[in-house]
Every structure is written in C-alpha cells, then in structure tokens.
Amino acid sequence: DAGVTQSPTHLIKTRGQQVTLRCSPKSGHDTVSWYQQALGQGPQFIFQYYEEEERQRGNFPDRFSGHQFPNYSSELNVNALLLGDSALYLCASSFRRGDVNTEAFFGQGTRLTVV
Amino acid sequence: KQEVTQIPAALSVPEGENLVLNCSFTDSAIYNLQWFRQDPGKGLTSLLLIQSSQREQTSGRLNASLDKSSGRSTLYIAASQPGDSATYLCAGGPYGNKLVFGAGTILRVKS
C-alpha cells in the first residue's frame, strides 16, 4: 500500500500565477481533504471532497478550488497566487461511513513557495 | 467553533524521561481525536486515534487519553528517545469530517 501520495514535492511560483497540486488517496479510501500549513502553525482545513463533490469548506477564498476524480484522486488549484499562499499543502484521505469519516492519513505534502 | 490548544509549545527533556503532552478543545461535540507526529518539513504521521466512545488508546511507548467532559486529551510518552524529537499535533472535529488542529508541541529529546 503506497499510502497517500502527493505531487509535486516542491514548487516555486510567481505572484499572480496559478498552481495545481495533486493527491492520490490511500487504497480503499474515498474521501480527500486538503489542508494548508504555514510555518510554525497547525494545518488549516481548506476543503473536503467526497463522491466528486465539495462537501465542506474552511475559511479560504474562492481562489482555492478543487476537484475529485472517479478514481478518488484529487487536485487543489490556487489562482492569482499571493506571497501569503506560501505554505506546506497537505492532503489527507479517509473512508466515509454515513456522515462520519474514519482515521485520516496524510501525505508528505507539497511545499509551495510564491516569489 | 472548535478551537484546539496545545501545552507546552516546546519541551526539551533528557533521554529516558517520561513526558506528557496536553491538548484541550472548546467543543465537547468531538468525534475522533487524533495525535500526529510531524518531522521538519514533512507530512503528518498518525500516532493514535481515539474515537468518541473510547477513553484511551495505546501503541508501544505511547498512550493517549480523551476526556470529552473536560475537553482534554493527553499524550504520554514513556522512556523518551532522541528519535522521538519532532512536533506533536493533536486534532479533532465534529463527526470527524474536518480536523481542527492545535499549533503543536515541539519536542526535543537530548541524548
């Protein structure tokens, strides 16, 4: 089992550009959540995808959008990048039972630097 | 709104010492409480999961407890080793759908 995999591992972008980050969930998991972690802080919830729909969203602007594919993998897109978007972006996968998600497993993250 | 606080923010101990990390949360309507380890610049490794119907979980030298009535969880690490040095994060949320994290405790175990 490869666990949760994210790509790329590192990325450098210029202000105003757009970026796409990718995540493949752990085998058997159907739910993907994205988190942003600034230096020295805990991860902040961005949004969660289940059955190819956004189910929950944190306090992030519409510049942050996502997608989930039929194979449960997911993308996070950020438009009009700001310097403040520089962070470690983490993907977590879990399995949904009714309204409840099981234990979350995280990938190694994508380090995004905006210059 | 769920808020999670971790105390202490940083801890430095000699090898072999037993230690306790604390996590408090404001909303007792918490479903799962997870403890994670994070090495510098890396992702999160799940250490222990306590479901709402449970009070504690154990894995090797780690033991985590959950008291929903007081809004507290503790992570106990026995016989600490230099390899335990990392940031420890606790997280929980209603129905486990969205995890709310604390800022973490940075642990350094000196050899």
PDB file of C-alpha atoms in Angstrom:
ATOM      1  CA  ASP A   1       0.000   0.000   0.000  1.00  0.00           C
ATOM      2  CA  ALA A   2       1.590   3.252  -1.180  1.00  0.00           C
ATOM      3  CA  GLY A   3      -0.339   5.346   1.317  1.00  0.00           C
ATOM      4  CA  VAL A   4      -1.294   8.901   0.426  1.00  0.00           C
ATOM      5  CA  THR A   5       0.886  10.324  -2.340  1.00  0.00           C
ATOM      6  CA  GLN A   6       1.211  13.969  -3.312  1.00  0.00           C
ATOM      7  CA  SER A   7       2.896  15.661  -6.246  1.00  0.00           C
ATOM      8  CA  PRO A   8       4.974  17.648  -6.738  1.00  0.00           C
ATOM      9  CA  THR A   9       7.002  17.734  -3.510  1.00  0.00           C
ATOM     10  CA  HIS A  10       8.271  21.271  -4.061  1.00  0.00           C
ATOM     11  CA  LEU A  11       7.089  24.111  -6.259  1.00  0.00           C
ATOM     12  CA  ILE A  12       8.140  27.704  -6.837  1.00  0.00           C
ATOM     13  CA  LYS A  13       5.681  30.089  -8.476  1.00  0.00           C
ATOM     14  CA  THR A  14       5.478  33.817  -9.151  1.00  0.00           C
ATOM     15  CA  ARG A  15       2.790  36.083  -7.711  1.00  0.00           C
ATOM     16  CA  GLY A  16      -0.320  36.105  -9.888  1.00  0.00           C
ATOM     17  CA  GLN A  17       0.311  32.670 -11.367  1.00  0.00           C
ATOM     18  CA  GLN A  18      -1.885  29.611 -10.958  1.00  0.00           C
ATOM     19  CA  VAL A  19      -0.870  26.269  -9.455  1.00  0.00           C
ATOM     20  CA  THR A  20      -2.285  22.735  -9.384  1.00  0.00           C
ATOM     21  CA  LEU A  21      -1.386  20.217  -6.685  1.00  0.00           C
ATOM     22  CA  ARG A  22      -2.265  16.549  -6.895  1.00  0.00           C
ATOM     23  CA  CYS A  23      -3.164  13.830  -4.391  1.00  0.00           C
ATOM     24  CA  SER A  24      -3.801  10.096  -4.615  1.00  0.00           C
ATOM     25  CA  PRO A  25      -5.581   8.678  -1.566  1.00  0.00           C
ATOM     26  CA  LYS A  26      -4.689   5.561   0.355  1.00  0.00           C
ATOM     27  CA  SER A  27      -6.101   2.390  -1.176  1.00  0.00           C
ATOM     28  CA  GLY A  28      -9.705   1.843  -0.055  1.00  0.00           C
ATOM     29  CA  HIS A  29     -10.276   5.484   0.881  1.00  0.00           C
ATOM     30  CA  ASP A  30     -12.920   7.570  -0.874  1.00  0.00           C
ATOM     31  CA  THR A  31     -12.619  10.987   0.812  1.00  0.00           C
ATOM     32  CA  VAL A  32      -9.894  13.564   0.294  1.00  0.00           C
ATOM     33  CA  SER A  33      -9.309  16.654   2.420  1.00  0.00           C
ATOM     34  CA  TRP A  34      -6.821  19.458   1.815  1.00  0.00           C
ATOM     35  CA  TYR A  35      -5.007  21.489   4.473  1.00  0.00           C
ATOM     36  CA  GLN A  36      -2.668  24.477   4.406  1.00  0.00           C
ATOM     37  CA  GLN A  37       0.115  24.651   6.971  1.00  0.00           C
ATOM     38  CA  ALA A  38       2.034  27.889   7.411  1.00  0.00           C
ATOM     39  CA  LEU A  39       5.419  27.776   9.117  1.00  0.00           C
ATOM     40  CA  GLY A  40       5.122  27.203  12.862  1.00  0.00           C
ATOM     41  CA  GLN A  41       1.362  26.665  12.795  1.00  0.00           C
ATOM     42  CA  GLY A  42      -1.014  23.739  12.752  1.00  0.00           C
ATOM     43  CA  PRO A  43      -2.686  22.746   9.469  1.00  0.00           C
ATOM     44  CA  GLN A  44      -5.806  24.694   8.475  1.00  0.00           C
ATOM     45  CA  PHE A  45      -8.689  22.921   6.717  1.00  0.00           C
ATOM     46  CA  ILE A  46      -9.296  24.097   3.138  1.00  0.00           C
ATOM     47  CA  PHE A  47     -11.984  21.714   1.858  1.00  0.00           C
ATOM     48  CA  GLN A  48     -13.085  18.108   1.604  1.00  0.00           C
ATOM     49  CA  TYR A  49     -14.205  16.081  -1.418  1.00  0.00           C
ATOM     50  CA  TYR A  50     -16.417  13.010  -1.419  1.00  0.00           C
ATOM     51  CA  GLU A  51     -18.225  11.459  -4.393  1.00  0.00           C
ATOM     52  CA  GLU A  52     -16.601  14.074  -6.635  1.00  0.00           C
ATOM     53  CA  GLU A  53     -18.287  16.943  -4.788  1.00  0.00           C
ATOM     54  CA  GLU A  54     -17.013  19.533  -2.336  1.00  0.00           C
ATOM     55  CA  ARG A  55     -18.683  18.610   0.960  1.00  0.00           C
ATOM     56  CA  GLN A  56     -17.146  21.026   3.441  1.00  0.00           C
ATOM     57  CA  ARG A  57     -15.111  24.174   3.107  1.00  0.00           C
ATOM     58  CA  GLY A  58     -12.945  26.103   5.510  1.00  0.00           C
ATOM     59  CA  ASN A  59     -12.366  29.843   5.603  1.00  0.00           C
ATOM     60  CA  PHE A  60     -10.470  30.149   2.312  1.00  0.00           C
ATOM     61  CA  PRO A  61     -11.249  32.448  -0.639  1.00  0.00           C
ATOM     62  CA  ASP A  62     -12.657  31.268  -3.955  1.00  0.00           C
ATOM     63  CA  ARG A  63      -9.137  31.419  -5.413  1.00  0.00           C
ATOM     64  CA  PHE A  64      -8.815  27.979  -3.861  1.00  0.00           C
ATOM     65  CA  SER A  65     -10.735  25.338  -5.776  1.00  0.00           C
ATOM     66  CA  GLY A  66     -10.564  21.619  -6.156  1.00  0.00           C
ATOM     67  CA  HIS A  67     -11.700  18.562  -7.971  1.00  0.00           C
ATOM     68  CA  GLN A  68     -12.096  14.880  -7.254  1.00  0.00           C
ATOM     69  CA  PHE A  69     -11.918  12.278  -9.994  1.00  0.00           C
ATOM     70  CA  PRO A  70     -13.820   8.962 -10.301  1.00  0.00           C
ATOM     71  CA  ASN A  71     -10.732   7.112  -9.041  1.00  0.00           C
ATOM     72  CA  TYR A  72     -10.910   9.269  -5.841  1.00  0.00           C
ATOM     73  CA  SER A  73      -7.725  11.200  -6.608  1.00  0.00           C
ATOM     74  CA  SER A  74      -7.942  14.949  -6.172  1.00  0.00           C
ATOM     75  CA  GLU A  75      -6.479  18.244  -7.302  1.00  0.00           C
ATOM     76  CA  LEU A  76      -6.129  21.532  -5.479  1.00  0.00           C
ATOM     77  CA  ASN A  77      -5.994  24.645  -7.657  1.00  0.00           C
ATOM     78  CA  VAL A  78      -4.955  28.081  -6.466  1.00  0.00           C
ATOM     79  CA  ASN A  79      -5.401  31.079  -8.773  1.00  0.00           C
ATOM     80  CA  ALA A  80      -3.838  34.543  -8.587  1.00  0.00           C
ATOM     81  CA  LEU A  81      -1.154  33.436  -6.162  1.00  0.00           C
ATOM     82  CA  LEU A  82      -0.184  35.729  -3.300  1.00  0.00           C
ATOM     83  CA  LEU A  83       3.005  35.718  -1.260  1.00  0.00           C
ATOM     84  CA  GLY A  84       0.863  34.618   1.701  1.00  0.00           C
ATOM     85  CA  ASP A  85      -0.068  31.406  -0.111  1.00  0.00           C
ATOM     86  CA  SER A  86       3.445  30.119   0.528  1.00  0.00           C
ATOM     87  CA  ALA A  87       2.954  27.093   2.770  1.00  0.00           C
ATOM     88  CA  LEU A  88       3.027  23.314   3.037  1.00  0.00           C
ATOM     89  CA  TYR A  89      -0.115  21.888   1.443  1.00  0.00           C
ATOM     90  CA  LEU A  90      -1.221  18.592   2.912  1.00  0.00           C
ATOM     91  CA  CYS A  91      -3.652  16.049   1.558  1.00  0.00           C
ATOM     92  CA  ALA A  92      -5.479  13.639   3.852  1.00  0.00           C
ATOM     93  CA  SER A  93      -7.562  10.636   2.903  1.00  0.00           C
ATOM     94  CA  SER A  94     -10.168   8.705   4.843  1.00  0.00           C
ATOM     95  CA  PHE A  95     -13.126   6.420   4.350  1.00  0.00           C
ATOM     96  CA  ARG A  96     -16.639   7.734   4.832  1.00  0.00           C
ATOM     97  CA  ARG A  97     -19.202   5.674   6.756  1.00  0.00           C
ATOM     98  CA  GLY A  98     -22.540   7.506   6.691  1.00  0.00           C
ATOM     99  CA  ASP A  99     -21.798  11.004   7.973  1.00  0.00           C
ATOM    100  CA  VAL A 100     -18.553  10.010   9.636  1.00  0.00           C
ATOM    101  CA  ASN A 101     -15.005   9.744   8.343  1.00  0.00           C
ATOM    102  CA  THR A 102     -12.569   7.164   9.662  1.00  0.00           C
ATOM    103  CA  GLU A 103      -8.978   7.806  10.687  1.00  0.00           C
ATOM    104  CA  ALA A 104      -7.247  10.344   8.451  1.00  0.00           C
ATOM    105  CA  PHE A 105      -3.929   9.543   6.797  1.00  0.00           C
ATOM    106  CA  PHE A 106      -1.752  12.324   5.431  1.00  0.00           C
ATOM    107  CA  GLY A 107       0.650  12.590   2.538  1.00  0.00           C
ATOM    108  CA  GLN A 108       4.121  14.118   2.704  1.00  0.00           C
ATOM    109  CA  GLY A 109       2.874  17.441   1.451  1.00  0.00           C
ATOM    110  CA  THR A 110       3.743  19.899  -1.312  1.00  0.00           C
ATOM    111  CA  ARG A 111       5.926  22.840  -0.310  1.00  0.00           C
ATOM    112  CA  LEU A 112       4.715  25.860  -2.321  1.00  0.00           C
ATOM    113  CA  THR A 113       6.858  28.977  -2.419  1.00  0.00           C
ATOM    114  CA  VAL A 114       5.448  32.122  -4.047  1.00  0.00           C
ATOM    115  CA  VAL A 115       8.023  34.750  -5.026  1.00  0.00           C
TER     116      VAL A 115
ATOM    117  CA  LYS B   1     -16.412  26.906  16.683  1.00  0.00           C
ATOM    118  CA  GLN B   2     -13.872  24.313  17.697  1.00  0.00           C
ATOM    119  CA  GLU B   3     -10.541  25.624  18.991  1.00  0.00           C
ATOM    120  CA  VAL B   4      -7.646  23.392  19.991  1.00  0.00           C
ATOM    121  CA  THR B   5      -4.807  24.450  22.288  1.00  0.00           C
ATOM    122  CA  GLN B   6      -1.623  22.522  22.968  1.00  0.00           C
ATOM    123  CA  ILE B   7       0.580  22.988  26.022  1.00  0.00           C
ATOM    124  CA  PRO B   8       3.526  23.298  26.264  1.00  0.00           C
ATOM    125  CA  ALA B   9       4.536  24.907  22.970  1.00  0.00           C
ATOM    126  CA  ALA B  10       8.012  23.425  23.311  1.00  0.00           C
ATOM    127  CA  LEU B  11       9.645  20.869  25.557  1.00  0.00           C
ATOM    128  CA  SER B  12      13.244  19.742  25.986  1.00  0.00           C
ATOM    129  CA  VAL B  13      13.942  16.641  28.078  1.00  0.00           C
ATOM    130  CA  PRO B  14      16.848  14.250  28.661  1.00  0.00           C
ATOM    131  CA  GLU B  15      16.689  10.812  27.116  1.00  0.00           C
ATOM    132  CA  GLY B  16      14.775   8.246  29.166  1.00  0.00           C
ATOM    133  CA  GLU B  17      12.350  10.674  30.749  1.00  0.00           C
ATOM    134  CA  ASN B  18       8.607  10.043  30.730  1.00  0.00           C
ATOM    135  CA  LEU B  19       6.604  13.009  29.475  1.00  0.00           C
ATOM    136  CA  VAL B  20       3.064  14.269  28.950  1.00  0.00           C
ATOM    137  CA  LEU B  21       1.775  16.494  26.176  1.00  0.00           C
ATOM    138  CA  ASN B  22      -1.525  18.259  26.678  1.00  0.00           C
ATOM    139  CA  CYS B  23      -4.321  19.134  24.268  1.00  0.00           C
ATOM    140  CA  SER B  24      -7.517  20.996  25.130  1.00  0.00           C
ATOM    141  CA  PHE B  25     -10.543  21.689  22.940  1.00  0.00           C
ATOM    142  CA  THR B  26     -13.505  24.005  23.353  1.00  0.00           C
ATOM    143  CA  ASP B  27     -16.333  21.948  21.826  1.00  0.00           C
ATOM    144  CA  SER B  28     -17.074  18.618  23.514  1.00  0.00           C
ATOM    145  CA  ALA B  29     -19.020  17.501  20.424  1.00  0.00           C
ATOM    146  CA  ILE B  30     -15.843  15.917  19.140  1.00  0.00           C
ATOM    147  CA  TYR B  31     -15.959  12.652  17.259  1.00  0.00           C
ATOM    148  CA  ASN B  32     -12.403  11.486  16.691  1.00  0.00           C
ATOM    149  CA  LEU B  33      -9.292  12.797  18.414  1.00  0.00           C
ATOM    150  CA  GLN B  34      -6.041  12.047  16.629  1.00  0.00           C
ATOM    151  CA  TRP B  35      -2.460  12.575  17.652  1.00  0.00           C
ATOM    152  CA  PHE B  36       0.105  13.101  14.907  1.00  0.00           C
ATOM    153  CA  ARG B  37       3.849  13.395  14.656  1.00  0.00           C
ATOM    154  CA  GLN B  38       5.497  15.758  12.170  1.00  0.00           C
ATOM    155  CA  ASP B  39       9.193  15.834  11.350  1.00  0.00           C
ATOM    156  CA  PRO B  40      10.599  19.134   9.997  1.00  0.00           C
ATOM    157  CA  GLY B  41       9.264  19.904   6.515  1.00  0.00           C
ATOM    158  CA  LYS B  42       7.447  16.582   6.304  1.00  0.00           C
ATOM    159  CA  GLY B  43       3.849  15.384   6.348  1.00  0.00           C
ATOM    160  CA  LEU B  44       1.893  14.081   9.316  1.00  0.00           C
ATOM    161  CA  THR B  45       2.185  10.566  10.680  1.00  0.00           C
ATOM    162  CA  SER B  46      -0.851   9.329  12.587  1.00  0.00           C
ATOM    163  CA  LEU B  47       0.150   8.021  16.024  1.00  0.00           C
ATOM    164  CA  LEU B  48      -3.096   7.269  17.802  1.00  0.00           C
ATOM    165  CA  LEU B  49      -6.803   7.657  17.101  1.00  0.00           C
ATOM    166  CA  ILE B  50      -9.328   7.835  19.940  1.00  0.00           C
ATOM    167  CA  GLN B  51     -12.918   7.500  18.846  1.00  0.00           C
ATOM    168  CA  SER B  52     -15.677   9.258  20.783  1.00  0.00           C
ATOM    169  CA  SER B  53     -16.777   6.055  22.530  1.00  0.00           C
ATOM    170  CA  GLN B  54     -13.237   5.357  23.762  1.00  0.00           C
ATOM    171  CA  ARG B  55     -11.228   6.897  26.591  1.00  0.00           C
ATOM    172  CA  GLU B  56      -7.712   5.869  25.670  1.00  0.00           C
ATOM    173  CA  GLN B  57      -5.500   4.145  23.146  1.00  0.00           C
ATOM    174  CA  THR B  58      -2.032   2.652  23.458  1.00  0.00           C
ATOM    175  CA  SER B  59       0.684   1.911  20.931  1.00  0.00           C
ATOM    176  CA  GLY B  60       4.080   0.820  22.163  1.00  0.00           C
ATOM    177  CA  ARG B  61       5.519   3.574  24.372  1.00  0.00           C
ATOM    178  CA  LEU B  62       2.638   5.920  23.555  1.00  0.00           C
ATOM    179  CA  ASN B  63      -0.639   6.253  25.425  1.00  0.00           C
ATOM    180  CA  ALA B  64      -3.327   8.804  24.644  1.00  0.00           C
ATOM    181  CA  SER B  65      -6.397   9.554  26.723  1.00  0.00           C
ATOM    182  CA  LEU B  66      -9.545  11.532  25.969  1.00  0.00           C
ATOM    183  CA  ASP B  67     -11.879  13.225  28.467  1.00  0.00           C
ATOM    184  CA  LYS B  68     -14.671  14.839  26.484  1.00  0.00           C
ATOM    185  CA  SER B  69     -16.395  16.276  29.568  1.00  0.00           C
ATOM    186  CA  SER B  70     -13.345  18.363  30.466  1.00  0.00           C
ATOM    187  CA  GLY B  71     -12.305  18.954  26.857  1.00  0.00           C
ATOM    188  CA  ARG B  72      -8.852  17.443  27.290  1.00  0.00           C
ATOM    189  CA  SER B  73      -6.590  14.850  25.766  1.00  0.00           C
ATOM    190  CA  THR B  74      -3.100  13.864  26.860  1.00  0.00           C
ATOM    191  CA  LEU B  75      -0.334  12.014  25.066  1.00  0.00           C
ATOM    192  CA  TYR B  76       2.020  10.125  27.360  1.00  0.00           C
ATOM    193  CA  ILE B  77       5.427   9.090  26.013  1.00  0.00           C
ATOM    194  CA  ALA B  78       7.346   6.593  28.116  1.00  0.00           C
ATOM    195  CA  ALA B  79      11.133   6.299  28.210  1.00  0.00           C
ATOM    196  CA  SER B  80      11.708   9.036  25.624  1.00  0.00           C
ATOM    197  CA  GLN B  81      14.410   8.590  22.962  1.00  0.00           C
ATOM    198  CA  PRO B  82      16.237  11.094  20.709  1.00  0.00           C
ATOM    199  CA  GLY B  83      14.278   9.641  17.775  1.00  0.00           C
ATOM    200  CA  ASP B  84      11.085  10.930  19.407  1.00  0.00           C
ATOM    201  CA  SER B  85      12.198  14.507  18.679  1.00  0.00           C
ATOM    202  CA  ALA B  86       9.524  16.055  16.440  1.00  0.00           C
ATOM    203  CA  THR B  87       6.433  18.249  16.545  1.00  0.00           C
ATOM    204  CA  TYR B  88       3.369  16.559  18.022  1.00  0.00           C
ATOM    205  CA  LEU B  89      -0.052  17.733  16.878  1.00  0.00           C
ATOM    206  CA  CYS B  90      -3.497  16.873  18.178  1.00  0.00           C
ATOM    207  CA  ALA B  91      -6.622  17.304  16.083  1.00  0.00           C
ATOM    208  CA  GLY B  92     -10.328  16.630  16.339  1.00  0.00           C
ATOM    209  CA  GLY B  93     -13.629  17.713  14.980  1.00  0.00           C
ATOM    210  CA  PRO B  94     -17.348  17.080  14.898  1.00  0.00           C
ATOM    211  CA  TYR B  95     -18.159  13.788  13.228  1.00  0.00           C
ATOM    212  CA  GLY B  96     -14.536  13.504  12.151  1.00  0.00           C
ATOM    213  CA  ASN B  97     -15.226  15.211   8.870  1.00  0.00           C
ATOM    214  CA  LYS B  98     -12.905  18.134   9.338  1.00  0.00           C
ATOM    215  CA  LEU B  99      -9.912  18.116  11.620  1.00  0.00           C
ATOM    216  CA  VAL B 100      -9.166  21.179  13.728  1.00  0.00           C
ATOM    217  CA  PHE B 101      -5.521  21.243  14.770  1.00  0.00           C
ATOM    218  CA  GLY B 102      -3.605  22.735  17.615  1.00  0.00           C
ATOM    219  CA  ALA B 103      -0.360  24.594  16.899  1.00  0.00           C
ATOM    220  CA  GLY B 104       1.660  21.638  18.162  1.00  0.00           C
ATOM    221  CA  THR B 105       4.277  20.882  20.796  1.00  0.00           C
ATOM    222  CA  ILE B 106       7.904  20.854  19.632  1.00  0.00           C
ATOM    223  CA  LEU B 107       9.686  18.060  21.482  1.00  0.00           C
ATOM    224  CA  ARG B 108      13.438  17.712  21.771  1.00  0.00           C
ATOM    225  CA  VAL B 109      14.900  14.677  23.486  1.00  0.00           C
ATOM    226  CA  LYS B 110      18.574  15.140  24.353  1.00  0.00           C
ATOM    227  CA  SER B 111      20.973  12.208  24.335  1.00  0.00           C
TER     228      SER B 111
END
